Coordinates of C-alpha atoms and ligand atoms in Angstrom, one line a residue:
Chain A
X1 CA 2.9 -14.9 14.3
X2 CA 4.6 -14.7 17.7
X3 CA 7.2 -12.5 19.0
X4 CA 10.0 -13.9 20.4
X5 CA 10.4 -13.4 24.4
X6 CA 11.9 -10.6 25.9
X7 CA 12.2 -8.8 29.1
X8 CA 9.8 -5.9 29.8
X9 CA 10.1 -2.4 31.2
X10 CA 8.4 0.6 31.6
X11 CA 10.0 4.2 31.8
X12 CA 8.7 6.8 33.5
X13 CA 11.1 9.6 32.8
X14 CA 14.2 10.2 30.2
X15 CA 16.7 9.7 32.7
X16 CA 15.1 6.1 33.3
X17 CA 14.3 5.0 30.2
X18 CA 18.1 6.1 29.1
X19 CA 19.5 3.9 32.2
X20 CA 17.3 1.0 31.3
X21 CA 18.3 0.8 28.1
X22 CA 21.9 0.6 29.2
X23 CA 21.4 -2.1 31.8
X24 CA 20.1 -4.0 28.5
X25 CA 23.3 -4.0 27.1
X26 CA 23.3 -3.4 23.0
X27 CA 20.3 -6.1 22.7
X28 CA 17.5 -3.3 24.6
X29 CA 15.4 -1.9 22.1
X30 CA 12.6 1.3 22.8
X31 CA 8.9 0.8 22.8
X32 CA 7.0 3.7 21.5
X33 CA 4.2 3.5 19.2
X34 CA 4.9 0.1 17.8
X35 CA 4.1 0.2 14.3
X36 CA 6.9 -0.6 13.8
X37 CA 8.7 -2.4 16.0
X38 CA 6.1 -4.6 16.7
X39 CA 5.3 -6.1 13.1
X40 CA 9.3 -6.3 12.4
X41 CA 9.4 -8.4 15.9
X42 CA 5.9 -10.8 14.5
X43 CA 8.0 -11.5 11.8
X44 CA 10.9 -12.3 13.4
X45 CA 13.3 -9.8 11.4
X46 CA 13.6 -8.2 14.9
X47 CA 14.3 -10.1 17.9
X48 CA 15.3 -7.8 20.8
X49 CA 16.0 -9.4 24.3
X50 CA 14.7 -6.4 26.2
X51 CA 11.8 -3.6 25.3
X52 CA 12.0 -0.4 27.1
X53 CA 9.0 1.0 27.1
X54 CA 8.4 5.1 27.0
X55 CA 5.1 5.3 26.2
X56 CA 4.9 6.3 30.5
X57 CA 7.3 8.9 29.4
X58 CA 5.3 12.3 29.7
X59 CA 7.7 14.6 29.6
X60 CA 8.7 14.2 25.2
X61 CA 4.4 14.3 24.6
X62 CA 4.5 17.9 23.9
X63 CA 3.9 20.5 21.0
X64 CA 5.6 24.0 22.0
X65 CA 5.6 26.9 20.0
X66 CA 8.9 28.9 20.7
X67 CA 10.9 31.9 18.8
X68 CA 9.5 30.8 15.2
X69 CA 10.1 27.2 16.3
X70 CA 7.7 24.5 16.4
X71 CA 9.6 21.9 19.2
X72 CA 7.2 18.1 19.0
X73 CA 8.1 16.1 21.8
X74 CA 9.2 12.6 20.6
X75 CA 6.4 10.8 21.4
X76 CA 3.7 13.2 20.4
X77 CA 1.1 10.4 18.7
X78 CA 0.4 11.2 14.7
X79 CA -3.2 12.2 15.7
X80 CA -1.9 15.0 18.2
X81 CA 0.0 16.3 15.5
X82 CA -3.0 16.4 13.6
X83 CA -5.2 17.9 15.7
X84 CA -3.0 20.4 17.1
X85 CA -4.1 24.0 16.5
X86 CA -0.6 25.1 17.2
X87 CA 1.3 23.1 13.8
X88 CA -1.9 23.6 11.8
X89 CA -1.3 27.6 12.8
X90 CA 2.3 27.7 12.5
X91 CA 3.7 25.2 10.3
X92 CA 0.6 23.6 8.4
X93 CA 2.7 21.0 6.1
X94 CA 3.3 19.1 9.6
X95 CA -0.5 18.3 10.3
X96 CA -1.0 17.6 7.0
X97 CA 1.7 14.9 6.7
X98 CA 0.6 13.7 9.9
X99 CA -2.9 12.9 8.4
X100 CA -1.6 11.1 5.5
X101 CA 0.7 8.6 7.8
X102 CA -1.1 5.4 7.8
X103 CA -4.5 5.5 9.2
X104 CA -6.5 6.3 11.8
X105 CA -5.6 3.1 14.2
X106 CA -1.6 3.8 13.0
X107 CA -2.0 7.7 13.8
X108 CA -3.7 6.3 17.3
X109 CA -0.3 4.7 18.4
X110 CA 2.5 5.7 15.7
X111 CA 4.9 8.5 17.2
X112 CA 6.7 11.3 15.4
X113 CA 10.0 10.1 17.3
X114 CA 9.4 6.5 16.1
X115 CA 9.1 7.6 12.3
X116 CA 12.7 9.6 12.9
X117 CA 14.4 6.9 14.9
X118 CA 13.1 4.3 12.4
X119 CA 14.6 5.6 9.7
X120 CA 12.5 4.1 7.1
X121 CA 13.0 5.5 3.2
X122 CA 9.4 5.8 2.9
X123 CA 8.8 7.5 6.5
X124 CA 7.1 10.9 5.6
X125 CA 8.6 13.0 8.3
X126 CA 12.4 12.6 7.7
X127 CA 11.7 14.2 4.4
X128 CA 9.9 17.4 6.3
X129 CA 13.0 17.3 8.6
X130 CA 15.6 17.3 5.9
X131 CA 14.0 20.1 3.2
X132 CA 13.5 22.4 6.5
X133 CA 16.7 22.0 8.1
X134 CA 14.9 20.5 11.3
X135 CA 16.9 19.2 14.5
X136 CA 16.6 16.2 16.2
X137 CA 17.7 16.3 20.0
X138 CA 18.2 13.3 22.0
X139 CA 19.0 12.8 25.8
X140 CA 22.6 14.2 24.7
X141 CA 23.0 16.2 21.8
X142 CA 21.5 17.8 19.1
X143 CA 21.5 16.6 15.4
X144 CA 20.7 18.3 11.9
X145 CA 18.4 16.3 10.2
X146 CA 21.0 15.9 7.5
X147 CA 23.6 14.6 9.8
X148 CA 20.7 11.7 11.2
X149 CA 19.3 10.0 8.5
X150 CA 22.8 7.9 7.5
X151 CA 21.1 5.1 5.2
X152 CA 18.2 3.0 5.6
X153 CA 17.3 2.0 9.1
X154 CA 21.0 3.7 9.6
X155 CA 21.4 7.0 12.1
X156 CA 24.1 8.0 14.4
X157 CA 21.8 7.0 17.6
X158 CA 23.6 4.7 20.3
X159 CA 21.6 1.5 21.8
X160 CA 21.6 3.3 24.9
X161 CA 20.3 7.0 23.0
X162 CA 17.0 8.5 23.5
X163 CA 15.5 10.9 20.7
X164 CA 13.6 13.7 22.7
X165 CA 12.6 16.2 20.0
X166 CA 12.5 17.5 17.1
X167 CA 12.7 21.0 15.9
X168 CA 11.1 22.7 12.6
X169 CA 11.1 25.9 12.1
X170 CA 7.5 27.7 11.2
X171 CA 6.7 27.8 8.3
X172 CA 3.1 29.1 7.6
X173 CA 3.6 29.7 4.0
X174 CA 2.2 27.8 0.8
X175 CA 2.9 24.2 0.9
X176 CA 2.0 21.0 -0.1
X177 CA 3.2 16.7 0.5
X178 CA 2.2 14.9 -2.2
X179 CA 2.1 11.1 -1.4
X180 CA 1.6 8.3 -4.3
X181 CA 0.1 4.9 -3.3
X182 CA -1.8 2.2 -4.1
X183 CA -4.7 2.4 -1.2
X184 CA -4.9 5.4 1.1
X185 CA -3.4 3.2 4.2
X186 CA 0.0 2.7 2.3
X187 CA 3.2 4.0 2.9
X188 CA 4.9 6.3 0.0
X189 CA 5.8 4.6 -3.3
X190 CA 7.3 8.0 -3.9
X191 CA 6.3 11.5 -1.8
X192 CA 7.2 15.0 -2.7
X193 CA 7.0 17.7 -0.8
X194 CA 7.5 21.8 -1.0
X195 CA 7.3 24.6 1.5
X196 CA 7.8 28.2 1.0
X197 CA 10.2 29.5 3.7
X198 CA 12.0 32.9 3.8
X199 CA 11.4 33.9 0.4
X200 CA 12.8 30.4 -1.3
X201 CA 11.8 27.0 -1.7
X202 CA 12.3 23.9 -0.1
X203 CA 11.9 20.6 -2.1
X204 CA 12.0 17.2 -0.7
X205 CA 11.7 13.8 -2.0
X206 CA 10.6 10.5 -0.2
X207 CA 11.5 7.1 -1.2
X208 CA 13.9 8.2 -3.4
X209 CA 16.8 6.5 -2.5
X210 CA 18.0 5.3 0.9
X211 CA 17.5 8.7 2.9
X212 CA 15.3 11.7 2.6
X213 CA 16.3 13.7 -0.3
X214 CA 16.6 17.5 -0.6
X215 CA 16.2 18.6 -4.4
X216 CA 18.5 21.3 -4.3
X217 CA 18.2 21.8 -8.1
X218 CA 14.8 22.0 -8.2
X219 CA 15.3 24.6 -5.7
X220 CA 17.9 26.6 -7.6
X221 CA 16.0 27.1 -10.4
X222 CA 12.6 28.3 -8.7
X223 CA 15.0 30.6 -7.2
X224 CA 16.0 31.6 -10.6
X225 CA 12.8 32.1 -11.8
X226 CA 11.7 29.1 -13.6
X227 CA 8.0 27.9 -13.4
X228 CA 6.9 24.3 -11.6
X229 CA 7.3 22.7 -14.8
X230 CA 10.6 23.5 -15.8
X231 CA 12.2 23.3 -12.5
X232 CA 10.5 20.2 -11.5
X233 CA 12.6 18.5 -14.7
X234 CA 15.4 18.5 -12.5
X235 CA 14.2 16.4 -9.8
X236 CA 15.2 13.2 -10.1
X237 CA 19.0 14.2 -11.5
X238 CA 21.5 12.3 -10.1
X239 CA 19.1 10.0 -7.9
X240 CA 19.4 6.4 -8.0
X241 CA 16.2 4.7 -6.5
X242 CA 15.6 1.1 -5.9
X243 CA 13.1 -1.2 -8.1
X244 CA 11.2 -3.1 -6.2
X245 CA 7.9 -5.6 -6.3
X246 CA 5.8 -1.9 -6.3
X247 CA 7.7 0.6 -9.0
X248 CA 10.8 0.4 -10.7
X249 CA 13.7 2.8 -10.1
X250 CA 12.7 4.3 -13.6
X251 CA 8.9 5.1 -12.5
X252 CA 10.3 6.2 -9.5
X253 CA 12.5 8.6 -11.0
X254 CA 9.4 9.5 -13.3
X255 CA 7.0 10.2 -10.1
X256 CA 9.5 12.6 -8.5
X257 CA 9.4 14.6 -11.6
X258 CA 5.4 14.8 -12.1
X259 CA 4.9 14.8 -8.2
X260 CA 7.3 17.9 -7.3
X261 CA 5.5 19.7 -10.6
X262 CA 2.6 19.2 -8.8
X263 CA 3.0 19.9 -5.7
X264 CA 4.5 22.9 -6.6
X265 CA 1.6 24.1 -8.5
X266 CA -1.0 23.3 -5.6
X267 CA 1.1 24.4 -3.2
X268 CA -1.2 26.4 -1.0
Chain B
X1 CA 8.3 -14.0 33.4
X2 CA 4.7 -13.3 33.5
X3 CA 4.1 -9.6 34.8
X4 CA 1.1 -8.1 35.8
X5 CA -1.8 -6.5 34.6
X6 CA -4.6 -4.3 35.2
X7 CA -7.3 -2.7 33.0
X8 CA -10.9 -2.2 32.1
X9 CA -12.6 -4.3 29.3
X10 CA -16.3 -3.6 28.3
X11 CA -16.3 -1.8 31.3
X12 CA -15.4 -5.0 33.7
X13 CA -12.0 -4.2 35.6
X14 CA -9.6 -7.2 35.4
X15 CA -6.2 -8.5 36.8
X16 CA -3.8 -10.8 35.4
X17 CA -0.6 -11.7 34.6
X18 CA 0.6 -12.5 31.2
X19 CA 4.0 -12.4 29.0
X20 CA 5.9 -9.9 27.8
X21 CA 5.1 -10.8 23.9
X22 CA 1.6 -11.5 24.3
X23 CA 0.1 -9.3 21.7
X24 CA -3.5 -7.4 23.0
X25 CA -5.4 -9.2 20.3
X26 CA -4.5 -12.9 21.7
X27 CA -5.3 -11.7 25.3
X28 CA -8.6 -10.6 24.3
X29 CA -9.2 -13.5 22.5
X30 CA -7.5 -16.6 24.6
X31 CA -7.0 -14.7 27.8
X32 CA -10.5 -12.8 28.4
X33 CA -12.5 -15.3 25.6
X34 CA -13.9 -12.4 23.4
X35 CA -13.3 -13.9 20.4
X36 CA -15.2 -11.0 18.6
X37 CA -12.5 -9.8 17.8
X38 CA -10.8 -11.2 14.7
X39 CA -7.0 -11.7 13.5
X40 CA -7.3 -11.2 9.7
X41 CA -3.8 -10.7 8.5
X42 CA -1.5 -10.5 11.8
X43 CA 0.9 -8.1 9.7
X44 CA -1.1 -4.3 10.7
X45 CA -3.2 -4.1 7.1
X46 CA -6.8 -5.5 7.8
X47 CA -8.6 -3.5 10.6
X48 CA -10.3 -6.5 11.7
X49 CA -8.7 -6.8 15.4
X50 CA -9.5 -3.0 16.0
X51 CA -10.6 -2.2 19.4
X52 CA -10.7 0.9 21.3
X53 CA -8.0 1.8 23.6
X54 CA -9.3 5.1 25.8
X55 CA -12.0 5.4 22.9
X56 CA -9.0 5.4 19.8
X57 CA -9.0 3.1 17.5
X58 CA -6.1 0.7 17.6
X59 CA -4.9 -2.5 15.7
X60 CA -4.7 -4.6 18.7
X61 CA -2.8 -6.9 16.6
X62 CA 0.1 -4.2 17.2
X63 CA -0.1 -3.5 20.2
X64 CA 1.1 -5.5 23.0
X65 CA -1.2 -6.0 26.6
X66 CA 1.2 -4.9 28.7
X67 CA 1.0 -1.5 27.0
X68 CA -2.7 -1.5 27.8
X69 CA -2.1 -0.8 31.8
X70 CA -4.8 1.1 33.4
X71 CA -6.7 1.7 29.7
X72 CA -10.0 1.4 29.5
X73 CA -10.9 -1.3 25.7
X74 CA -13.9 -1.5 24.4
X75 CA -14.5 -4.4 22.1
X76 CA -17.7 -5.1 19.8
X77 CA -19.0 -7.6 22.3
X78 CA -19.1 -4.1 24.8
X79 CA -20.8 -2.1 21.9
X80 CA -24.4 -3.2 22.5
X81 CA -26.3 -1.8 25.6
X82 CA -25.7 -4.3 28.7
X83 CA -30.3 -4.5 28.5
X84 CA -29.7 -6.4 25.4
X85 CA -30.5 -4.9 21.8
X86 CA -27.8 -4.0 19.4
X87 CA -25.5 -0.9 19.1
X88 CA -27.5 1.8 16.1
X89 CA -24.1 0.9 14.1
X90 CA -24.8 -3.2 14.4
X91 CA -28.7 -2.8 13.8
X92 CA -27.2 0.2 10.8
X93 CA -24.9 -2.9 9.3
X94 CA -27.5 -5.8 9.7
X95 CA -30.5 -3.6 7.7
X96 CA -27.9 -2.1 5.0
X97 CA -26.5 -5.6 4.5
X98 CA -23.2 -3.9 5.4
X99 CA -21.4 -7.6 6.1
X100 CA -21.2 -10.6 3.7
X101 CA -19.3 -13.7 6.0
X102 CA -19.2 -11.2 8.2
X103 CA -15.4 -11.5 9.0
X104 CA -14.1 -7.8 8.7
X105 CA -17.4 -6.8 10.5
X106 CA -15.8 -6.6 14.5
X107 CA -13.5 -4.2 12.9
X108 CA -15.3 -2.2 10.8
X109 CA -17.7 -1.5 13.6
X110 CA -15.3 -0.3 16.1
X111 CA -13.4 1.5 13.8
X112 CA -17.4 3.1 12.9
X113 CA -17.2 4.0 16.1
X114 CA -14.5 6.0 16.9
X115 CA -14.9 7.5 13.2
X116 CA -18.8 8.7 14.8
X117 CA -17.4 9.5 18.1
X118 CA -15.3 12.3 16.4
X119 CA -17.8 13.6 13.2
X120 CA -21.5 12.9 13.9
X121 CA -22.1 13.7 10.6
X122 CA -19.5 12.4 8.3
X123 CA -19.7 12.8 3.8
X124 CA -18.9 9.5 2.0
X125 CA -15.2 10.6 1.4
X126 CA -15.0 11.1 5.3
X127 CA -16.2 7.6 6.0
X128 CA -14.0 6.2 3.1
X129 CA -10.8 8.0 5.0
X130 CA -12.5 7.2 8.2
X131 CA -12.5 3.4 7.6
X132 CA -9.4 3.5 5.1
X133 CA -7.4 1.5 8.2
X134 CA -10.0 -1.9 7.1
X135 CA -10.0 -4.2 4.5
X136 CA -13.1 -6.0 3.4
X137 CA -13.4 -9.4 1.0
X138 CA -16.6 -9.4 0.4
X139 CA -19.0 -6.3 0.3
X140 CA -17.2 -3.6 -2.0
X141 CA -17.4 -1.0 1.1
X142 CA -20.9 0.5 -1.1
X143 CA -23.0 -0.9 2.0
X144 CA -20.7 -0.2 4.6
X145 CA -20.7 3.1 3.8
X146 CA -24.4 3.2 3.3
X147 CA -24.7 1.4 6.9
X148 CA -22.1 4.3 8.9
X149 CA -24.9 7.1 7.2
X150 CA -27.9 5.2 8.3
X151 CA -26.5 4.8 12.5
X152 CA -25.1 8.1 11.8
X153 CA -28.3 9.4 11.0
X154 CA -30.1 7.6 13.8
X155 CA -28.0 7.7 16.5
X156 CA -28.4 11.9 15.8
X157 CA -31.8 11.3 16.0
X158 CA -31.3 10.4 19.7
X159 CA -30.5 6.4 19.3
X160 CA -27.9 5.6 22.1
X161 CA -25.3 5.6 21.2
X162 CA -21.7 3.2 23.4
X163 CA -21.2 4.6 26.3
X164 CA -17.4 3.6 26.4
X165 CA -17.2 5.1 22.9
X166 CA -15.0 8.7 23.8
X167 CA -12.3 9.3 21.4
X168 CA -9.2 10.9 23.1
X169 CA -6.1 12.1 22.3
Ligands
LIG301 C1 -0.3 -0.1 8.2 C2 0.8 0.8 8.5 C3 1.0 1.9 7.6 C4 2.0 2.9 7.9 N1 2.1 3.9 7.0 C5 3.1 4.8 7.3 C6 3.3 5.9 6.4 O1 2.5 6.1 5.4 N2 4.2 6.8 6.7 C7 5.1 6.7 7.8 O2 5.9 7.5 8.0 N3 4.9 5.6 8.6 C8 4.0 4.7 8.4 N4 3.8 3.7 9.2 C9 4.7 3.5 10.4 C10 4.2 4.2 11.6 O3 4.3 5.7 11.4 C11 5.1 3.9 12.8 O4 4.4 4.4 13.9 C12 6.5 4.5 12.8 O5 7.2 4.2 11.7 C13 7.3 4.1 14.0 O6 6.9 4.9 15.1 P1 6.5 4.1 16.5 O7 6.2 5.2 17.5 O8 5.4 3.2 16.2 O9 7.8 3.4 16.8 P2 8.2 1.9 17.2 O10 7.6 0.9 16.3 O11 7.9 1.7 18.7 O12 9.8 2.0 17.1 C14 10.4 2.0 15.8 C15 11.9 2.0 16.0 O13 12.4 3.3 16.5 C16 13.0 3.1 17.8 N5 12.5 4.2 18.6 C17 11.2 4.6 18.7 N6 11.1 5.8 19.4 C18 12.4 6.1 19.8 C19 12.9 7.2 20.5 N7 12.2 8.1 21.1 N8 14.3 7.2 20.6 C20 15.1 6.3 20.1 N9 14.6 5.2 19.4 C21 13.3 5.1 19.2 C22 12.5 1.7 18.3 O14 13.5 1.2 19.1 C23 12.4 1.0 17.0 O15 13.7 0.5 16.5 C24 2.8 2.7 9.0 C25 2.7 1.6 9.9 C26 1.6 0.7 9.6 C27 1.5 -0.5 10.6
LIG302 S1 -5.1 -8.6 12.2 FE1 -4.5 -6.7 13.0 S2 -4.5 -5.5 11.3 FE2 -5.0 -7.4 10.4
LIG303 S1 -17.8 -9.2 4.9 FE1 -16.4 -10.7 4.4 S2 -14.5 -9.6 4.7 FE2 -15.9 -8.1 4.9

């Protein structure tokens, strides 16, 4: 399976990689790890005239620690993320997440910026984003996780915008990402996650529906003092998820429930 | 428009120019003729078109060669020593009848490779999630997994191990 043709570029810096995507009209699309764009574009469900690519782009490789902030330059590789000292220190459930994406050739090439930008329902780290209130910067503004992930594949980035970073804020506290699959390469059928983080928890769901979901009730009622069991009942009210070839939205709904109890009681 | 292109393979520095939408695997293959490395399922599941890319394991099915400027691939045809002889892993594979048709094997190797490059001494689970990026037919993984021990093992004892074989960031 062949790609269709289009025009190559290489960026060397935001500001050029921003300008060549405008000179491509609507049609340019970014290059970053390719996991993908590149599959989507094999199988023809993606035919861009022009590929700008950043992978030249130095400046958004990064992983700063800053005023209880963990900033990850957008094109930070999954397997930097994993061996970074600095997330495993200060916010743990990242590296952990970022060793379950895929496997070792995707953490090689994926990017944390490509998973956000992606916007995939079964992308791990727009879940992470969501439950922690993260913030995604691009060449020109700044954007709450909850404001970015609009629908499936759907975010308020222009053709011509440029996610830079994304912010978390530490969090070295008891955690855990629960991911259900077939084989150990696949994507999420469903995910749960939980993280302790000023005295509450944060719940999120993945592959739940067409974003990231926040389980705000589940939430609520830890907060009230009910155990992993009881409060884990709650996690799939009100969600709607697709059936599809791999679980049914029923199963789906059932996972949420037994993976958030879970999670919650090996949080660590 | 063809553009081009400069990098290292096996160690032999090479220019050309090529398309846009040539993927890494098809230059390797049509371009440089090292056709040891395999397309399995052209959709970024099998493993068996891994190479190394700066010593990490990639799909070079997924990749395309333009993004390969100035990097440095290994494939298995560079993982035996240029006197001749076989790579510990190949010899490791051969004697613990790690390959059936043999199809997945390219893959497995190199992704063996990085997997040693990074834990000289990996447990069974860690070679499972080591190799979890490649799909065998045939075998049932039991003697591929017997087959990473045994070169593990013996390239600790001191058997050379690839040269090219770094894994970076
Ligand atoms: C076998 C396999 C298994 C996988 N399993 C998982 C998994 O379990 N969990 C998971 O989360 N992902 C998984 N992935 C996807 C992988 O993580 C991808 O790397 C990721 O989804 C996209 O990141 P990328 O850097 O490869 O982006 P690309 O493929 O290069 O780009 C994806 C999209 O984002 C846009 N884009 C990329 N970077 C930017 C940027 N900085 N600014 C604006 N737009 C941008 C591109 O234009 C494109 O539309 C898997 C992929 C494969 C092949
Ligand atoms: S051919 Fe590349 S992963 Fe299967
Ligand atoms: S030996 Fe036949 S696919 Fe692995």
């Amino acid at each position: 399976m062949i790609p269709a043709a289009f025009e190559y570029s290489r960026a060397t810096s935001v500001a050029e990689a921003v300008d060549l995507l405008r000179r491509g009209g609507g049609e340019a699309k970014v290059l970053a790890g390719g996991h993908s764009l590149i599959p989507l574009m094999r199988l023809r469900l993606a035919q861009p005239t022009a590929l700008v690519d950043i992978n030249g782009v130095k400046e958004l490789d990064y992983i700063r620690m800053e005023e209880g902030r963990v900033r990850v330059g957008a094109l930070t590789r999954h397997a930097t993320v994993v061996r970074s000292a600095e997330v495993r220190r200060h916010l743990p459930l990242l590296a952990e997440i970022a060793g379950e994406v895929g496997d070792p050739q995707v953490r090689s090439r994926g990017t944390v910026g490509g998973v956000l930008a992606h916007a995939d329902s079964a992308g791990d780290y727009p879940t992470l984003a969501v439950m922690l209130d993260a913030e995604i910067v691009t060449d020109r503004r700044r954007i709450a996780a909850r404001d970015f992930f609009q629908h499936l594949f759907t975010t308020p980035l222009a053709p011509d915008e440029l996610v830079c970073e994304v912010v978390f804020p530490a969090a070295p506290g008891p955690h855990r990402y629960l991911k259900f699959r077939r084989r150990l390469f696949d994507w999420a059928i469903v995910a749960a996650g939980v993280q302790q983080l000023d005295g509450g928890w944060r719940v999120g769901l993945t592959n739940c529906g067409p974003t990231p979901v926040r389980a705000t009730a589940v939430e609520a009622a830890l907060a009230q003092g009910a155990t992993p069991s009881a409060a884990s009942a709650a996690a799939a009210d009100g969600l709607n998820p697709s059936s599809d070839l791999r679980a049914s939205s029923e199963y789906r709904r059932h996972l949420a429930r037994v993976l958030t109890r879970r999670a919650l009681e090996q949080a660590a | 428009m063809p553009h081009p292109l400069t990098l290292t393979v096996n160690g032999t520095g090479r220019e050309d120019a090529v398309e846009p939408r040539l993927l890494l695997v098809h230059y390797l293959r049509e371009v440089c003729g090292l056709t040891g490395t395999h397309v399995g399922c052209d959709t970024s599941q099998c493993g068996a078109c891994t190479v190394l890319v700066d010593g990490a394991p990639v799909k070079s099915c997924t990749m395309f060669a333009l993004q390969a400027e100035g990097c440095r691939i290994t494939t298995v045809e560079g993982l035996a020593p240029a006197g001749g002889g076989l790579h510990p892993l190949q010899t490791a594979f051969w004697e613990q009848h790690g390959l059936q048709c043999g199809f997945c094997t390219p893959g497995f190797l190199m992704a063996a490779t990085a997997l040693l490059a990074e834990n000289p001494d990996p447990t069974d689970e860690e070679i499972g999630r080591g190799l979890e990026g490649n799909l065998c037919r045939c075998t049932g993984y039991v003697n591929i997994r017997r087959a990473v021990r045994a070169a593990a093992a013996a390239m600790r004892a001191g058997a050379e191990p690839a040269a090219t074989a770094v894994v970076g960031g």
